[in-house]
CSV table of C-alpha atoms (C1' of nucleotides) in Angstrom, one decimal:
chain,number,residue,atom,x,y,z
T,17,UNK,CA,-196.5,252.2,16.3
T,18,UNK,CA,-198.4,251.9,13.1
T,19,UNK,CA,-198.4,249.2,11.1
T,20,UNK,CA,-198.2,251.3,7.9
T,21,UNK,CA,-195.7,254.0,9.2
T,22,UNK,CA,-193.1,250.3,9.6
T,23,UNK,CA,-194.0,249.0,6.3
T,24,UNK,CA,-192.8,252.3,4.6
T,25,UNK,CA,-189.3,252.8,6.7
T,26,UNK,CA,-188.9,249.1,5.7
T,27,UNK,CA,-190.0,250.3,2.0
T,28,UNK,CA,-187.4,253.5,2.2
T,29,UNK,CA,-184.8,251.4,2.8
T,30,UNK,CA,-185.0,248.9,0.1
T,31,UNK,CA,-185.5,252.1,-2.8
T,32,UNK,CA,-183.1,253.5,-1.1
T,33,UNK,CA,-180.6,250.3,-1.4
T,34,UNK,CA,-181.8,249.5,-4.4
T,35,UNK,CA,-182.3,253.2,-6.4
T,36,UNK,CA,-180.7,255.5,-4.0
T,37,UNK,CA,-182.1,258.1,-1.6
T,38,UNK,CA,-182.5,261.0,-4.7
T,39,UNK,CA,-184.3,258.3,-6.9
T,40,UNK,CA,-187.2,257.1,-5.3
T,41,UNK,CA,-189.8,259.0,-4.3
T,42,UNK,CA,-193.2,259.3,-1.6
T,43,UNK,CA,-195.0,257.9,-5.0
T,44,UNK,CA,-192.7,255.2,-4.7
T,45,UNK,CA,-194.2,253.9,-1.5
T,46,UNK,CA,-197.5,255.3,-2.1
T,47,UNK,CA,-198.5,252.8,-4.7
T,48,UNK,CA,-197.2,249.6,-3.4
T,49,UNK,CA,-199.0,250.3,-0.3
T,50,UNK,CA,-202.3,250.8,-2.6
T,51,UNK,CA,-202.1,254.7,-0.8
T,52,UNK,CA,-201.9,258.4,-1.9
T,53,UNK,CA,-198.3,259.8,-1.2
T,54,UNK,CA,-200.0,262.7,0.4
T,55,UNK,CA,-200.4,259.5,3.2
T,56,UNK,CA,-197.0,259.4,3.4
T,57,UNK,CA,-196.4,262.6,4.7
T,58,UNK,CA,-199.1,262.0,7.6
T,59,UNK,CA,-196.5,259.5,8.9
T,60,UNK,CA,-193.2,261.7,7.8
T,61,UNK,CA,-193.6,265.0,7.2
T,62,UNK,CA,-190.8,265.4,5.1
T,63,UNK,CA,-188.8,263.0,3.2
T,64,UNK,CA,-185.9,263.7,5.2
T,65,UNK,CA,-187.6,263.0,8.4
T,66,UNK,CA,-187.8,259.7,6.6
T,67,UNK,CA,-184.4,259.3,5.9
T,68,UNK,CA,-183.8,260.4,9.4
T,69,UNK,CA,-186.2,257.5,11.0
T,70,UNK,CA,-184.1,254.8,8.5
T,71,UNK,CA,-181.1,255.4,9.3
T,72,UNK,CA,-181.9,255.6,13.1
T,73,UNK,CA,-183.7,251.9,13.0
T,74,UNK,CA,-180.9,251.2,11.4
T,75,UNK,CA,-178.8,252.2,14.1
T,76,UNK,CA,-181.2,250.3,16.2
T,77,UNK,CA,-181.1,247.7,14.4
T,78,UNK,CA,-177.1,246.9,14.3
T,79,UNK,CA,-176.7,248.0,18.0
T,80,UNK,CA,-179.3,245.0,19.1
T,81,UNK,CA,-176.8,242.3,17.1
T,82,UNK,CA,-173.8,243.7,18.9
T,83,UNK,CA,-175.7,243.4,22.0
T,84,UNK,CA,-176.9,240.1,21.3
T,85,UNK,CA,-173.5,238.7,20.3
T,86,UNK,CA,-172.3,240.5,23.6
T,87,UNK,CA,-174.7,237.9,25.5
T,88,UNK,CA,-173.9,234.9,23.7
T,89,UNK,CA,-170.3,235.3,24.1
T,90,UNK,CA,-169.4,235.5,20.5
T,91,UNK,CA,-165.6,235.7,20.1
T,92,UNK,CA,-163.9,238.6,18.0
T,93,UNK,CA,-164.7,235.6,14.7
T,94,UNK,CA,-167.7,234.8,15.2
T,95,UNK,CA,-168.4,238.4,15.4
T,96,UNK,CA,-166.5,239.2,12.6
T,97,UNK,CA,-168.2,236.8,10.2
T,98,UNK,CA,-171.5,237.6,11.3
T,99,UNK,CA,-171.3,241.1,10.6
T,100,UNK,CA,-169.6,239.5,6.7
T,101,UNK,CA,-172.8,237.6,6.5
T,102,UNK,CA,-175.2,240.9,6.6
T,103,UNK,CA,-173.5,241.7,3.9
T,104,UNK,CA,-173.6,238.0,2.0
T,105,UNK,CA,-177.2,238.4,2.1
T,106,UNK,CA,-177.3,242.5,0.8
T,107,UNK,CA,-175.4,241.1,-2.3
T,108,UNK,CA,-177.5,238.0,-2.5
T,109,UNK,CA,-180.5,240.4,-2.8
T,110,UNK,CA,-178.8,242.4,-5.0
T,111,UNK,CA,-179.0,245.7,-2.6
T,112,UNK,CA,-176.1,247.9,-1.1
T,113,UNK,CA,-175.8,248.6,2.5
T,114,UNK,CA,-176.9,251.8,3.4
T,115,UNK,CA,-173.6,253.4,4.2
T,116,UNK,CA,-172.6,252.4,0.8
T,117,UNK,CA,-175.8,254.2,-0.7
T,118,UNK,CA,-176.6,256.9,1.6
T,119,UNK,CA,-172.6,258.2,1.4
T,120,UNK,CA,-171.9,259.7,-2.1
T,121,UNK,CA,-174.9,261.3,-1.6
T,122,UNK,CA,-174.3,263.2,1.4
T,123,UNK,CA,-174.0,266.4,0.0
T,124,UNK,CA,-177.2,266.2,-0.7
T,125,UNK,CA,-178.4,265.7,2.9
T,126,UNK,CA,-180.4,267.7,5.3
T,127,UNK,CA,-178.0,268.3,7.9
T,128,UNK,CA,-179.7,265.9,10.3
T,129,UNK,CA,-180.2,263.1,8.2
T,130,UNK,CA,-176.0,264.0,7.4
T,131,UNK,CA,-175.6,264.0,11.3
T,132,UNK,CA,-177.9,260.7,11.4
T,133,UNK,CA,-175.4,259.2,8.6
T,134,UNK,CA,-171.7,260.2,10.4
T,135,UNK,CA,-173.6,258.3,13.3
T,136,UNK,CA,-174.1,254.8,11.9
T,137,UNK,CA,-171.1,254.9,9.9
T,138,UNK,CA,-168.7,256.0,13.1
T,139,UNK,CA,-170.9,253.6,15.1
T,140,UNK,CA,-170.0,250.5,12.9
T,141,UNK,CA,-166.1,251.8,12.0
T,142,UNK,CA,-165.3,252.2,15.2
T,143,UNK,CA,-166.8,249.0,16.9
T,144,UNK,CA,-164.3,247.0,13.8
T,145,UNK,CA,-161.8,248.5,14.7
T,146,UNK,CA,-162.5,247.8,18.7
T,147,UNK,CA,-162.7,243.8,18.1
T,148,UNK,CA,-159.9,243.7,15.8
T,149,UNK,CA,-158.3,245.6,18.4
T,150,UNK,CA,-158.9,243.2,21.1
T,151,UNK,CA,-158.6,240.0,18.4
T,152,UNK,CA,-155.2,241.3,17.7
T,153,UNK,CA,-154.5,241.9,21.7
T,154,UNK,CA,-155.5,237.8,22.3
T,155,UNK,CA,-154.2,236.7,18.8
T,156,UNK,CA,-156.8,235.4,17.2
T,157,UNK,CA,-156.1,237.8,14.0
T,158,UNK,CA,-152.9,238.4,12.6
T,159,UNK,CA,-152.0,241.7,10.6
T,160,UNK,CA,-149.2,244.7,10.9
T,161,UNK,CA,-151.1,247.7,10.0
T,162,UNK,CA,-153.2,249.8,13.3
T,163,UNK,CA,-156.6,249.3,13.7
T,164,UNK,CA,-158.2,251.7,13.0
T,165,UNK,CA,-156.7,251.9,9.8
T,166,UNK,CA,-157.6,247.7,8.9
T,167,UNK,CA,-161.1,248.1,10.2
T,168,UNK,CA,-161.3,250.8,7.3
T,169,UNK,CA,-159.7,248.9,4.5
T,170,UNK,CA,-162.2,245.9,5.4
T,171,UNK,CA,-165.1,248.5,5.5
T,172,UNK,CA,-165.0,250.1,2.3
T,173,UNK,CA,-164.2,246.3,0.6
T,174,UNK,CA,-167.5,245.5,2.0
T,175,UNK,CA,-169.0,248.4,1.1
T,176,UNK,CA,-168.0,248.8,-2.4
T,177,UNK,CA,-167.7,245.6,-3.7
T,178,UNK,CA,-171.3,245.5,-3.1
T,179,UNK,CA,-171.1,248.1,-5.4
T,180,UNK,CA,-169.1,246.8,-8.3
T,181,UNK,CA,-171.0,243.4,-7.9
T,182,UNK,CA,-173.9,245.3,-9.2
T,183,UNK,CA,-171.6,246.7,-11.9
T,184,UNK,CA,-169.2,243.7,-13.4
T,185,UNK,CA,-170.2,240.8,-14.7
T,186,UNK,CA,-170.0,237.3,-13.0
T,187,UNK,CA,-168.5,239.2,-9.8
T,188,UNK,CA,-167.3,236.6,-6.9
T,189,UNK,CA,-168.6,238.7,-3.7
T,190,UNK,CA,-168.2,235.2,-1.1
T,191,UNK,CA,-165.2,235.2,-2.7
T,192,UNK,CA,-163.9,238.3,-1.9
T,193,UNK,CA,-164.9,237.7,2.0
T,194,UNK,CA,-163.3,234.5,1.8
T,195,UNK,CA,-160.1,237.1,1.3
T,196,UNK,CA,-161.0,239.1,3.8
T,197,UNK,CA,-161.2,236.5,6.4
T,198,UNK,CA,-158.3,234.6,4.8
T,199,UNK,CA,-155.9,237.9,5.4
T,200,UNK,CA,-156.6,237.6,8.9
T,201,UNK,CA,-155.8,234.1,9.8
T,202,UNK,CA,-152.4,234.0,12.3
E,19,UNK,CA,-165.2,270.5,-30.2
E,20,UNK,CA,-167.0,273.7,-28.5
E,21,UNK,CA,-165.6,274.8,-25.6
E,22,UNK,CA,-169.2,275.1,-23.9
E,23,UNK,CA,-169.2,271.6,-24.9
E,24,UNK,CA,-166.5,270.8,-22.9
E,25,UNK,CA,-167.3,272.8,-20.3
E,26,UNK,CA,-170.6,271.1,-19.9
E,27,UNK,CA,-168.6,267.9,-20.4
E,28,UNK,CA,-166.1,268.7,-17.3
E,29,UNK,CA,-168.9,270.4,-14.8
E,30,UNK,CA,-170.9,267.7,-15.4
E,31,UNK,CA,-168.6,265.5,-14.5
E,32,UNK,CA,-167.4,267.4,-11.2
E,33,UNK,CA,-171.8,267.6,-10.1
E,34,UNK,CA,-172.0,264.2,-10.5
E,35,UNK,CA,-168.9,263.7,-8.2
E,36,UNK,CA,-169.9,265.9,-5.7
E,37,UNK,CA,-173.5,265.5,-5.8
E,38,UNK,CA,-174.6,262.2,-7.7
E,39,UNK,CA,-176.5,261.2,-10.5
E,40,UNK,CA,-180.3,262.1,-9.8
E,41,UNK,CA,-179.4,265.0,-7.9
E,42,UNK,CA,-177.6,267.5,-9.9
E,43,UNK,CA,-179.6,269.5,-12.9
E,44,UNK,CA,-178.9,271.1,-16.2
E,45,UNK,CA,-180.2,274.4,-14.3
E,46,UNK,CA,-176.7,273.7,-12.5
E,47,UNK,CA,-174.9,273.7,-15.1
E,48,UNK,CA,-176.6,276.2,-17.0
E,49,UNK,CA,-176.7,278.7,-14.4
E,50,UNK,CA,-172.8,278.6,-14.3
E,51,UNK,CA,-172.3,278.8,-17.3
E,52,UNK,CA,-174.5,282.1,-17.2
E,53,UNK,CA,-177.0,280.8,-20.1
E,54,UNK,CA,-180.2,279.2,-20.3
E,55,UNK,CA,-181.0,275.6,-19.0
E,56,UNK,CA,-182.5,274.3,-22.6
E,57,UNK,CA,-179.0,275.6,-24.3
E,58,UNK,CA,-177.1,272.6,-22.3
E,59,UNK,CA,-180.4,270.5,-24.4
E,60,UNK,CA,-178.4,272.0,-27.7
E,61,UNK,CA,-175.2,270.1,-26.8
E,62,UNK,CA,-177.1,266.5,-24.7
E,63,UNK,CA,-180.3,266.3,-26.2
E,64,UNK,CA,-180.8,264.3,-22.7
E,65,UNK,CA,-179.5,263.9,-19.3
E,66,UNK,CA,-178.9,260.1,-20.1
E,67,UNK,CA,-177.1,261.4,-23.0
E,68,UNK,CA,-175.0,264.1,-21.2
E,69,UNK,CA,-173.8,261.1,-18.3
E,70,UNK,CA,-173.6,258.6,-21.9
E,71,UNK,CA,-171.1,261.4,-23.0
E,72,UNK,CA,-169.0,262.1,-19.5
E,73,UNK,CA,-168.2,258.5,-19.1
E,74,UNK,CA,-166.9,257.9,-22.6
E,75,UNK,CA,-164.3,261.0,-21.8
E,76,UNK,CA,-163.6,259.2,-19.0
E,77,UNK,CA,-162.4,255.6,-20.0
E,78,UNK,CA,-160.9,257.7,-23.6
E,79,UNK,CA,-158.4,259.8,-20.8
E,80,UNK,CA,-158.0,256.5,-19.1
E,81,UNK,CA,-156.7,254.7,-22.1
E,82,UNK,CA,-154.7,257.6,-23.1
E,83,UNK,CA,-152.7,257.3,-19.3
E,84,UNK,CA,-152.3,253.4,-20.2
E,85,UNK,CA,-150.6,253.8,-23.4
E,86,UNK,CA,-148.7,257.2,-21.6
E,87,UNK,CA,-147.1,254.6,-18.8
E,88,UNK,CA,-146.4,252.1,-21.3
E,89,UNK,CA,-144.8,254.2,-23.4
E,90,UNK,CA,-142.5,255.5,-20.9
E,91,UNK,CA,-141.6,252.1,-19.8
E,92,UNK,CA,-143.4,252.9,-16.2
E,93,UNK,CA,-143.2,249.1,-14.0
E,94,UNK,CA,-145.6,247.5,-12.4
E,95,UNK,CA,-144.9,249.7,-9.6
E,96,UNK,CA,-145.0,253.2,-11.1
E,97,UNK,CA,-148.3,252.4,-13.0
E,98,UNK,CA,-149.9,251.4,-9.6
E,99,UNK,CA,-149.0,254.0,-7.8
E,100,UNK,CA,-149.4,256.8,-10.8
E,101,UNK,CA,-153.2,255.3,-10.8
E,102,UNK,CA,-153.2,255.3,-6.9
E,103,UNK,CA,-152.6,259.5,-7.5
E,104,UNK,CA,-155.8,260.2,-9.2
E,105,UNK,CA,-157.6,258.6,-6.2
E,106,UNK,CA,-155.6,260.7,-4.2
E,107,UNK,CA,-156.6,263.8,-6.1
E,108,UNK,CA,-159.3,263.0,-5.4
E,109,UNK,CA,-159.8,263.0,-1.8
E,110,UNK,CA,-157.9,266.1,-2.5
E,111,UNK,CA,-160.9,267.8,-3.8
E,112,UNK,CA,-163.3,266.1,-1.9
E,113,UNK,CA,-164.4,264.2,-4.9
E,114,UNK,CA,-165.6,261.0,-5.3
E,115,UNK,CA,-164.6,258.9,-8.4
E,116,UNK,CA,-166.6,258.5,-11.1
E,117,UNK,CA,-167.8,254.4,-10.5
E,118,UNK,CA,-167.7,255.4,-7.2
E,119,UNK,CA,-170.5,257.7,-8.1
E,120,UNK,CA,-172.3,256.0,-11.0
E,121,UNK,CA,-172.4,252.6,-9.1
E,122,UNK,CA,-174.7,253.2,-6.9
E,123,UNK,CA,-177.4,254.4,-9.4
E,124,UNK,CA,-176.7,252.2,-11.9
E,125,UNK,CA,-180.6,250.9,-11.5
E,126,UNK,CA,-181.6,254.5,-12.4
E,127,UNK,CA,-179.4,255.3,-15.6
E,128,UNK,CA,-180.6,254.1,-19.0
E,129,UNK,CA,-179.2,251.2,-20.8
E,130,UNK,CA,-176.8,253.0,-23.1
E,131,UNK,CA,-175.5,254.7,-19.8
E,132,UNK,CA,-175.1,251.9,-18.0
E,133,UNK,CA,-173.4,250.0,-20.6
E,134,UNK,CA,-170.6,252.6,-20.4
E,135,UNK,CA,-170.3,252.5,-16.9
E,136,UNK,CA,-170.1,248.6,-16.9
E,137,UNK,CA,-167.5,249.5,-19.9
E,138,UNK,CA,-165.6,251.7,-18.1
E,139,UNK,CA,-165.7,249.3,-14.6
E,140,UNK,CA,-164.3,246.5,-16.4
E,141,UNK,CA,-161.7,248.3,-18.1
E,142,UNK,CA,-160.1,249.5,-14.8
E,143,UNK,CA,-160.6,246.4,-12.8
E,144,UNK,CA,-159.1,244.3,-15.7
E,145,UNK,CA,-156.1,247.1,-16.4
E,146,UNK,CA,-155.4,246.5,-12.7
E,147,UNK,CA,-155.6,243.0,-12.4
E,148,UNK,CA,-152.8,243.1,-15.4
E,149,UNK,CA,-150.7,244.4,-13.7
E,150,UNK,CA,-151.2,242.7,-10.5
E,151,UNK,CA,-150.4,239.6,-12.4
E,152,UNK,CA,-147.4,240.5,-14.3
E,153,UNK,CA,-145.8,242.1,-11.6
E,154,UNK,CA,-146.4,238.8,-9.4
E,155,UNK,CA,-144.9,236.5,-12.2
E,156,UNK,CA,-141.7,239.3,-11.9
E,157,UNK,CA,-142.0,239.4,-8.5
E,158,UNK,CA,-142.3,242.4,-7.8
E,159,UNK,CA,-144.9,242.2,-5.7
E,160,UNK,CA,-145.9,239.2,-3.2
E,161,UNK,CA,-149.4,238.2,-2.3
E,162,UNK,CA,-151.3,235.2,-1.9
E,163,UNK,CA,-154.5,235.7,-3.8
E,164,UNK,CA,-155.9,235.5,-7.4
E,165,UNK,CA,-155.0,238.3,-9.1
E,166,UNK,CA,-158.5,238.8,-10.1
E,167,UNK,CA,-159.7,239.1,-6.8
E,168,UNK,CA,-157.1,241.0,-5.1
E,169,UNK,CA,-157.6,243.5,-7.9
E,170,UNK,CA,-161.3,244.1,-6.8
E,171,UNK,CA,-159.7,244.2,-3.1
E,172,UNK,CA,-158.0,247.1,-4.0
E,173,UNK,CA,-160.0,248.7,-6.7
E,174,UNK,CA,-163.2,248.4,-3.8
E,175,UNK,CA,-160.9,250.0,-0.7
E,176,UNK,CA,-160.0,253.2,-3.0
E,177,UNK,CA,-163.6,253.2,-4.1
E,178,UNK,CA,-165.1,253.3,-0.8
E,179,UNK,CA,-162.4,254.8,0.7
E,180,UNK,CA,-163.2,257.8,-0.6
E,181,UNK,CA,-166.7,257.9,0.3
E,182,UNK,CA,-165.7,257.4,3.6
E,183,UNK,CA,-163.4,259.7,3.7
E,184,UNK,CA,-166.4,262.1,3.8
E,185,UNK,CA,-168.3,260.5,5.9
E,186,UNK,CA,-165.9,259.9,8.7
E,187,UNK,CA,-164.2,262.7,11.0
E,188,UNK,CA,-160.3,262.6,10.9
E,189,UNK,CA,-160.4,260.3,8.0
E,190,UNK,CA,-156.7,259.1,7.3
E,191,UNK,CA,-157.0,258.3,3.2
E,192,UNK,CA,-153.1,258.4,2.5
E,193,UNK,CA,-153.0,255.8,5.4
E,194,UNK,CA,-155.4,253.8,3.8
E,195,UNK,CA,-152.9,254.3,0.0
E,196,UNK,CA,-150.1,253.2,2.2
E,197,UNK,CA,-151.7,249.9,3.5
E,198,UNK,CA,-152.5,249.3,0.3
E,199,UNK,CA,-148.6,250.0,-1.4
E,200,UNK,CA,-147.5,247.8,1.6
E,201,UNK,CA,-149.6,245.3,1.1
E,202,UNK,CA,-148.2,244.0,-1.9
E,203,UNK,CA,-144.6,244.5,-0.8
E,204,UNK,CA,-142.1,241.6,-1.2
U,6,DG,C1',-205.9,259.3,13.8
U,7,DT,C1',-205.7,258.7,8.9
U,8,DC,C1',-205.9,259.5,4.2
U,9,DT,C1',-207.2,263.1,-0.3
U,10,DA,C1',-207.6,266.8,-3.3
U,11,DT,C1',-204.8,270.0,-4.6
U,12,DA,C1',-201.0,273.6,-4.5
U,13,DT,C1',-195.9,274.7,-5.8
U,14,DT,C1',-191.8,274.2,-7.4
U,15,DC,C1',-188.4,272.4,-10.3
U,16,DC,C1',-186.8,268.7,-13.7
U,17,DG,C1',-186.3,267.5,-18.2
U,18,DA,C1',-187.5,268.5,-22.8
U,19,DT,C1',-189.9,270.6,-27.6
U,20,DA,C1',-190.3,274.0,-30.9
U,21,DG,C1',-188.8,278.1,-32.5
U,22,DA,C1',-185.9,282.3,-32.6
U,23,DC,C1',-182.2,285.1,-33.5
F,14,DG,C1',-175.1,276.4,-35.3
F,15,DT,C1',-176.2,278.5,-30.4
F,16,DC,C1',-179.2,279.8,-27.6
F,17,DT,C1',-184.4,281.3,-25.3
F,18,DA,C1',-189.2,280.8,-24.2
F,19,DT,C1',-192.2,277.8,-23.0
F,20,DC,C1',-193.9,273.4,-21.8
F,21,DG,C1',-195.7,268.9,-19.8
F,22,DG,C1',-195.3,265.7,-15.8
F,23,DA,C1',-193.5,264.1,-11.4
F,24,DA,C1',-191.6,265.3,-6.6
F,25,DT,C1',-192.1,267.4,-2.4
F,26,DA,C1',-195.4,269.2,0.2
F,27,DT,C1',-200.4,271.9,2.3
F,28,DA,C1',-204.6,272.0,4.2
F,29,DG,C1',-208.5,270.2,4.9
F,30,DA,C1',-212.3,266.0,4.9
F,31,DC,C1',-213.6,262.3,6.9
DNA sequence: GTCTATATTCCGATAGAC
DNA sequence: GTCTATCGGAATATAGAC
């Protein structure tokens, strides 16, 4: 695996999460790397190709995190907090998450890229609903809603609060996260 | 006020809410109207100009709705439900709200357009925090959080659930809205 | 295998016709 | 006042050089 290829994936992801998919160009990436924009096409023939690869990389990273938490026997609270920490980091870096940045552009994505975005979003949503279900069963979490629905509410809050925090002045992202946590306490 | 001008505003708003700001072009609008793309530039010299006007129109519409609810003496529940109905309509039409579609693109907007988006978002957020505050004082709503923070949570849920509903299959948007409402009941 | 020169298309925008 | 012909530039992408 080429180093340039990895750098392109990383730069591309950051560009999507700061400027958006339809606003960044191969030029943005090539300039940063000190090469011509066409060189990027060698690694990723088309933009759709790059977009899909970026999402695939993220899915892989997410699944590795899940595996890691399982092997370390994290309970539901630890898992949720690890997940939320990803968002707090995004907020600190003034970036959106991939779902929140690509989601609004879904109607402009190719079928393969769209399919990958759907896959990623459903994996995260399904995982979140899973820990909410088992956490509720073990009386670690307390809430009335259907876990599926509660997962949607929490996921939505995390995603859109990142978006709002870049718009609204003096936005307290950590307070939002704290509310999500408090709300689940028995 | 020209009819063409109004149609451009309407088409532009729909394009932003379906494809996103950086994905639509003056061509999209002019084709729909059966004119040349340059004709659109007569009404809106630049895209930034059109974007700003679209947001201004939305702010006006929102403020008229608020005034209307006040003059009809809507209580906090009626106001909240009227607000949520806007989102249910957006969901039915498979469109995002303006904040949820323009928000992720904020770093690509001109200063004037950005300022207008900030204004619109803060107006909505501030209004929502307001009815939550008075609703809590009058024991019409029940929640522990700071109203400001609760407003963020609810606003975020509405915004991002629209985004997620276009990605995730069999997404129950009304259930999300119902949860928001249930959660506030005393 | 890695990258550059170059083509093509489309975008936003101006100048000017009616 | 309303719209069209047309420009300059940027975006994605191909063909081919090293």
